[in-house]
Short mmCIF file of C-alpha atoms in Angstrom, two decimals:
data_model
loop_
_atom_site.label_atom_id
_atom_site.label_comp_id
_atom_site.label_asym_id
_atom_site.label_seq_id
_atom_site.Cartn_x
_atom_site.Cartn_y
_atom_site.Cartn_z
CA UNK Y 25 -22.70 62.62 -66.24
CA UNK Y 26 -19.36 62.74 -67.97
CA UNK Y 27 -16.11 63.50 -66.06
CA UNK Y 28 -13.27 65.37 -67.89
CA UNK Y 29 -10.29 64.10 -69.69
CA UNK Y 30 -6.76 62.69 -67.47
CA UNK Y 31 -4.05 64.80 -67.82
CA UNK Y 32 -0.59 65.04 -65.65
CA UNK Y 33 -1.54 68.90 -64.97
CA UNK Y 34 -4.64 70.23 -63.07
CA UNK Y 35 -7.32 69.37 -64.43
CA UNK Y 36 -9.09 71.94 -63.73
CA UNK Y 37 -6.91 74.35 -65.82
CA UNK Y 38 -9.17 73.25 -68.89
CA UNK Y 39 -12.12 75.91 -68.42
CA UNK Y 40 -14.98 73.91 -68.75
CA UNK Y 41 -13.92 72.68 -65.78
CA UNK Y 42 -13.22 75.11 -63.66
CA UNK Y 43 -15.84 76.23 -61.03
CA UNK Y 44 -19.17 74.83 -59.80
CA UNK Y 45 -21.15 77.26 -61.97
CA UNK Y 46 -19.86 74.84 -64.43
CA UNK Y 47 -21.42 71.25 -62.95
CA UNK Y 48 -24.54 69.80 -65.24
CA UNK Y 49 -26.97 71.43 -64.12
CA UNK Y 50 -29.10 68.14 -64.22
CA UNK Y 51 -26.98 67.02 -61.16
CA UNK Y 52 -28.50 69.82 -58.87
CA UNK Y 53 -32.12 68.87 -60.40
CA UNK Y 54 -31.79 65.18 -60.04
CA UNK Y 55 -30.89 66.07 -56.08
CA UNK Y 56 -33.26 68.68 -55.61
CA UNK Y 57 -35.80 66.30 -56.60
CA UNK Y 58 -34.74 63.32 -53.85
CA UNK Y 59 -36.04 62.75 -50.86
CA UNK Y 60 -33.47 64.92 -48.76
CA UNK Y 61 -33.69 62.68 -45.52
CA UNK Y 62 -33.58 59.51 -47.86
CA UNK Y 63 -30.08 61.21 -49.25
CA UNK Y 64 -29.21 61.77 -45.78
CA UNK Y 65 -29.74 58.27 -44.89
CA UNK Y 66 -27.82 56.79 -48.07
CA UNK Y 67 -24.96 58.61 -48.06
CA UNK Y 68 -24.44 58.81 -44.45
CA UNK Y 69 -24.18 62.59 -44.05
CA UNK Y 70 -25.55 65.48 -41.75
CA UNK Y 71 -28.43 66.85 -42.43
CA UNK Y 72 -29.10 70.41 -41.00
CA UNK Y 73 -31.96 72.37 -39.51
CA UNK Y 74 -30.91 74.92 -42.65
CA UNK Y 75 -31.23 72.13 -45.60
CA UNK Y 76 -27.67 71.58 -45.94
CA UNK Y 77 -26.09 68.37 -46.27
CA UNK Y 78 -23.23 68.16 -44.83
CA UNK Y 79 -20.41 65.78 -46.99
CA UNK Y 80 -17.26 65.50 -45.39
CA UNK Y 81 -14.69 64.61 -48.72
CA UNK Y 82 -11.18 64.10 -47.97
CA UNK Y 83 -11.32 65.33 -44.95
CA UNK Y 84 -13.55 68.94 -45.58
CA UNK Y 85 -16.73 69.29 -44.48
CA UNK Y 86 -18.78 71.08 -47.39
CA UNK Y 87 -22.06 72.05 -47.32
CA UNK Y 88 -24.44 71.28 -49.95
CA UNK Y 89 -27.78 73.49 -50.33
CA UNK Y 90 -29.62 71.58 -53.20
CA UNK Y 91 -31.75 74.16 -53.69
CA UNK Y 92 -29.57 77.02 -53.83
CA UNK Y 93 -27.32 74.92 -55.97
CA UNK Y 94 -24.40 75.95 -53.77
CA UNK Y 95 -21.59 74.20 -52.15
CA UNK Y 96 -19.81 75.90 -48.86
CA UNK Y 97 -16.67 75.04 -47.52
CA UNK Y 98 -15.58 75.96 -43.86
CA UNK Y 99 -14.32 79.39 -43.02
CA UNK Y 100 -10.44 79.52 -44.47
CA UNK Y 101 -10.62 76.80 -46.56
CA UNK Y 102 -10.66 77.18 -50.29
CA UNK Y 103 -14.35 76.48 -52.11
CA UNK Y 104 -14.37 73.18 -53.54
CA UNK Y 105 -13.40 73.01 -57.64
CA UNK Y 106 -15.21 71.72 -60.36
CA UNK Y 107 -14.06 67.83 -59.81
CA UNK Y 108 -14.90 68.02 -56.36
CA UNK Y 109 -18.39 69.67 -56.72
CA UNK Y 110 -18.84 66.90 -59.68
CA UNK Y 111 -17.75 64.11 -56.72
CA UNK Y 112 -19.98 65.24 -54.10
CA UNK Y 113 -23.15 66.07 -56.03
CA UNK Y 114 -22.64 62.61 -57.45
CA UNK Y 115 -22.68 60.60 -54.35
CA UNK Y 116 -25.41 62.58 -52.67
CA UNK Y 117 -27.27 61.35 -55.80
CA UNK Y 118 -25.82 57.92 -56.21
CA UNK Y 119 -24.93 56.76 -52.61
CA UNK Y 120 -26.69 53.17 -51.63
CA UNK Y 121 -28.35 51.95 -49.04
CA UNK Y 122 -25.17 49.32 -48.25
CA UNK Y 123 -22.01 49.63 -45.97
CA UNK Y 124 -18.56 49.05 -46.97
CA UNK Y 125 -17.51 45.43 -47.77
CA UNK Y 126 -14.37 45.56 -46.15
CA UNK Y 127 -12.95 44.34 -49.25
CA UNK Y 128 -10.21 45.97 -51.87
CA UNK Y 129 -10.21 45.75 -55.17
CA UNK Y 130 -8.64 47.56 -58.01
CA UNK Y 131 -10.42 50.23 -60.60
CA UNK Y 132 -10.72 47.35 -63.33
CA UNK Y 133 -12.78 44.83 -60.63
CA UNK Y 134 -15.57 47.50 -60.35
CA UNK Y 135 -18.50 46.70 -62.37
CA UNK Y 136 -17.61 48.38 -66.07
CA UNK Y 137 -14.27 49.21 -64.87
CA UNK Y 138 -12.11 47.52 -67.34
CA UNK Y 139 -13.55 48.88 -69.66
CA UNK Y 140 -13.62 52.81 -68.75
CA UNK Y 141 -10.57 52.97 -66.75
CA UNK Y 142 -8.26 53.04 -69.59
CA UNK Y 143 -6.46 55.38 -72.10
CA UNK Y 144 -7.70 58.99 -71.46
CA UNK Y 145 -9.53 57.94 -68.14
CA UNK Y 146 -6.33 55.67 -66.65
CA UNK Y 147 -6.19 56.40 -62.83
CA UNK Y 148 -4.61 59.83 -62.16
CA UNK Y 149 -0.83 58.52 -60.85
CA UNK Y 150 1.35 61.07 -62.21
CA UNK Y 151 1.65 63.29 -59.71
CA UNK Y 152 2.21 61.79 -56.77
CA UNK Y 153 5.04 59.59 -58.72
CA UNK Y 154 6.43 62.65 -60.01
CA UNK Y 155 6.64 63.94 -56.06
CA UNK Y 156 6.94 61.07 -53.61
CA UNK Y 157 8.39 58.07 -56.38
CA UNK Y 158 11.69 58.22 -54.59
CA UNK Y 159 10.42 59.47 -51.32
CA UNK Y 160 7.86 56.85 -49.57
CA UNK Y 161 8.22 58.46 -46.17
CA UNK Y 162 7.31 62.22 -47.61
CA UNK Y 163 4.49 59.95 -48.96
CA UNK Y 164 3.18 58.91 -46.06
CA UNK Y 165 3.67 62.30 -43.70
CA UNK Y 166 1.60 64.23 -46.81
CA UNK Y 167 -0.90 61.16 -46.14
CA UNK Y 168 -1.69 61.23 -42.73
CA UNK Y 169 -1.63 64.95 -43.02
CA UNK Y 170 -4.79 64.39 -45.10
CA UNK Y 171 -6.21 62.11 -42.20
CA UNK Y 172 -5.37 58.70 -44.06
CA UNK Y 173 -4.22 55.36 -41.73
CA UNK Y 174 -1.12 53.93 -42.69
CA UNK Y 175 -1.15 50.14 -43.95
CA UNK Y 176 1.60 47.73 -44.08
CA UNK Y 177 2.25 46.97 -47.67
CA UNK Y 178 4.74 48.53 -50.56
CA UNK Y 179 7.35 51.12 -49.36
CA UNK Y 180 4.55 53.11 -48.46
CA UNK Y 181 0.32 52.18 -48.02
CA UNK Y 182 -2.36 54.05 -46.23
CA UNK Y 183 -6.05 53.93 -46.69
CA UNK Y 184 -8.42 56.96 -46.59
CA UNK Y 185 -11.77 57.30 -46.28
CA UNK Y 186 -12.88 59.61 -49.18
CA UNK Y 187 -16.48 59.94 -48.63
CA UNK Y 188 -18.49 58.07 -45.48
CA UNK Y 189 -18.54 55.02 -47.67
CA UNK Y 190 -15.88 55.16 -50.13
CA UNK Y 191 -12.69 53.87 -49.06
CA UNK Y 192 -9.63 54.27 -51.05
CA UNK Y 193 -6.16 52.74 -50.45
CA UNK Y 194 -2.82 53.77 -52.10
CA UNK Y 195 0.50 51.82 -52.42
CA UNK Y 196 3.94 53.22 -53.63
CA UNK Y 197 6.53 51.23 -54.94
CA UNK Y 198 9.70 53.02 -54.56
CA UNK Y 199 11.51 53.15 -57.70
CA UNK Y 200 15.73 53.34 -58.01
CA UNK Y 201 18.35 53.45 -61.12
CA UNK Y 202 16.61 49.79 -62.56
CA UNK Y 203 13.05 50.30 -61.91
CA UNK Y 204 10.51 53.15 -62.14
CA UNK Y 205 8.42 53.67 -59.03
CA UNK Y 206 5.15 52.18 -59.26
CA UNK Y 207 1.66 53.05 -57.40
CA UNK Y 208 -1.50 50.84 -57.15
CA UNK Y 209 -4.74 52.35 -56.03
CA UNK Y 210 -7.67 50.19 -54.53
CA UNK Y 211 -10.96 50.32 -53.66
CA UNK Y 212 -13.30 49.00 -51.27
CA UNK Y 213 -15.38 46.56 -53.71
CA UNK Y 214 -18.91 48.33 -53.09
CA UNK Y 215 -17.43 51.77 -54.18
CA UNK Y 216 -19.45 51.56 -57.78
CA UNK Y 217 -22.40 51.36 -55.88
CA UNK Y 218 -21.84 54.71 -54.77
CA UNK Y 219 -20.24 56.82 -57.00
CA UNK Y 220 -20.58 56.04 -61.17
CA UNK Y 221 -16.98 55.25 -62.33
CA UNK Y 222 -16.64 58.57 -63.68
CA UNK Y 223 -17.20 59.89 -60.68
CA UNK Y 224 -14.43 57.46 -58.95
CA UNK Y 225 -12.40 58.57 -61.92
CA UNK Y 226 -12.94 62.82 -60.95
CA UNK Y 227 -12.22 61.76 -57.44
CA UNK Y 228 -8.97 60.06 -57.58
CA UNK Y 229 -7.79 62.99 -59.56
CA UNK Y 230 -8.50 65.18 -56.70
CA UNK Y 231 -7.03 62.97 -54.40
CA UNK Y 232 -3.86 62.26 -56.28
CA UNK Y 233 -3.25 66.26 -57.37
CA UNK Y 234 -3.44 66.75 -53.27
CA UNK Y 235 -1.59 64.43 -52.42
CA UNK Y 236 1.32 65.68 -55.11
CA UNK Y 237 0.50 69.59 -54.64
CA UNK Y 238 3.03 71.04 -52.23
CA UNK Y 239 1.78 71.91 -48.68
#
């Protein structure tokens, strides 16, 4: 699986990567062919009476029909793009049988990380710096908005969790007239055993365009 290139815009501007009738279609084979109550069990999601796996990501509940090759969001909420479809197919896949370790750790820690996590697939940080560098507190009220706890560190911290075991913590920096503002984003250290580090990388560009995206 191969994620697409960082950019301060939306990514999914770049066609390729815009819709799910875009995703590999080797993702929705490799999922059709599991076990559907062993994926259940891994990734720590609903399954119902229908076939759907239920995912909650970032607070969403989508529905996942492997067969069908379809991905449902609730009534009056806008279907999930490319990135997210890419996220959730890949941790239905690629979820573990282990919990969280209740440990943080940042992108370069995860196993392969400091390798991939640079140049065109650095951390999406842009636009939430852009937004909320000089404004911690409009930070944190988009934050808990989203359903994220707040944490006690920087100007502004909050953990969220992304996926029912893949927790992600942000912390701004404020920035004045000497020094620009500065974000750090962590993860809890089992998160590569649930989601390959491109998908970590698709995620926290979902994540991070929310979070910066007015309303």
């Amino acid at each position: 699986m191969s994620g697409p290139r960082q950019t301060t815009a939306d990514p999914e501007a770049i066609g390729l990567y815009q819709g799910l009738e875009n995703l590999p279609l080797a993702l929705w084979e490799d999922l059709a062919r599991m076990n559907p109550d062993g994926v259940s069990r891994r990734a720590a999601v609903l399954r119902k009476p229908d076939g759907a796996l239920v995912v909650p990501f970032l607070g969403t509940n989508y529905a996942v029909f492997p067969e069908a090759r379809t991905i449902q969001a609730p009534a009056g909420v806008r279907p999930p793009g490319f990135q997210s479809g890419l996220v959730i197919l890949a941790y239905l896949i690629g979820a573990d049988d282990i919990d969280l370790s209740g440990r943080m750790v940042t992108e370069r820690e995860l196993n392969g990380g400091a390798l991939f996590f640079q140049g065109p697939h650095a951390l999406s940080k842009a636009p939430v710096l852009e937004r909320f560098g000089g404004d911690p507190g409009g930070l944190m009220e988009r934050a808990l908005k989203m359903g994220a706890t707040p944490l006690k560190a920087g100007d502004a911290a909050f953990r969220l969790l992304a996926l029912p075991k893949v927790l992600v913590a942000y912390t701004l920096y404020r920035g004045d007239d000497e020094f620009p503002a500065e974000l750090t984003i962590t993860f809890d250290a089992h998160t590569d055993r649930h989601l390959p580090l491109d998908g970590i990388f698709a995620m926290i560009n979902v994540l991070t365009r929310r979070l910066g995206r007015e309303g």
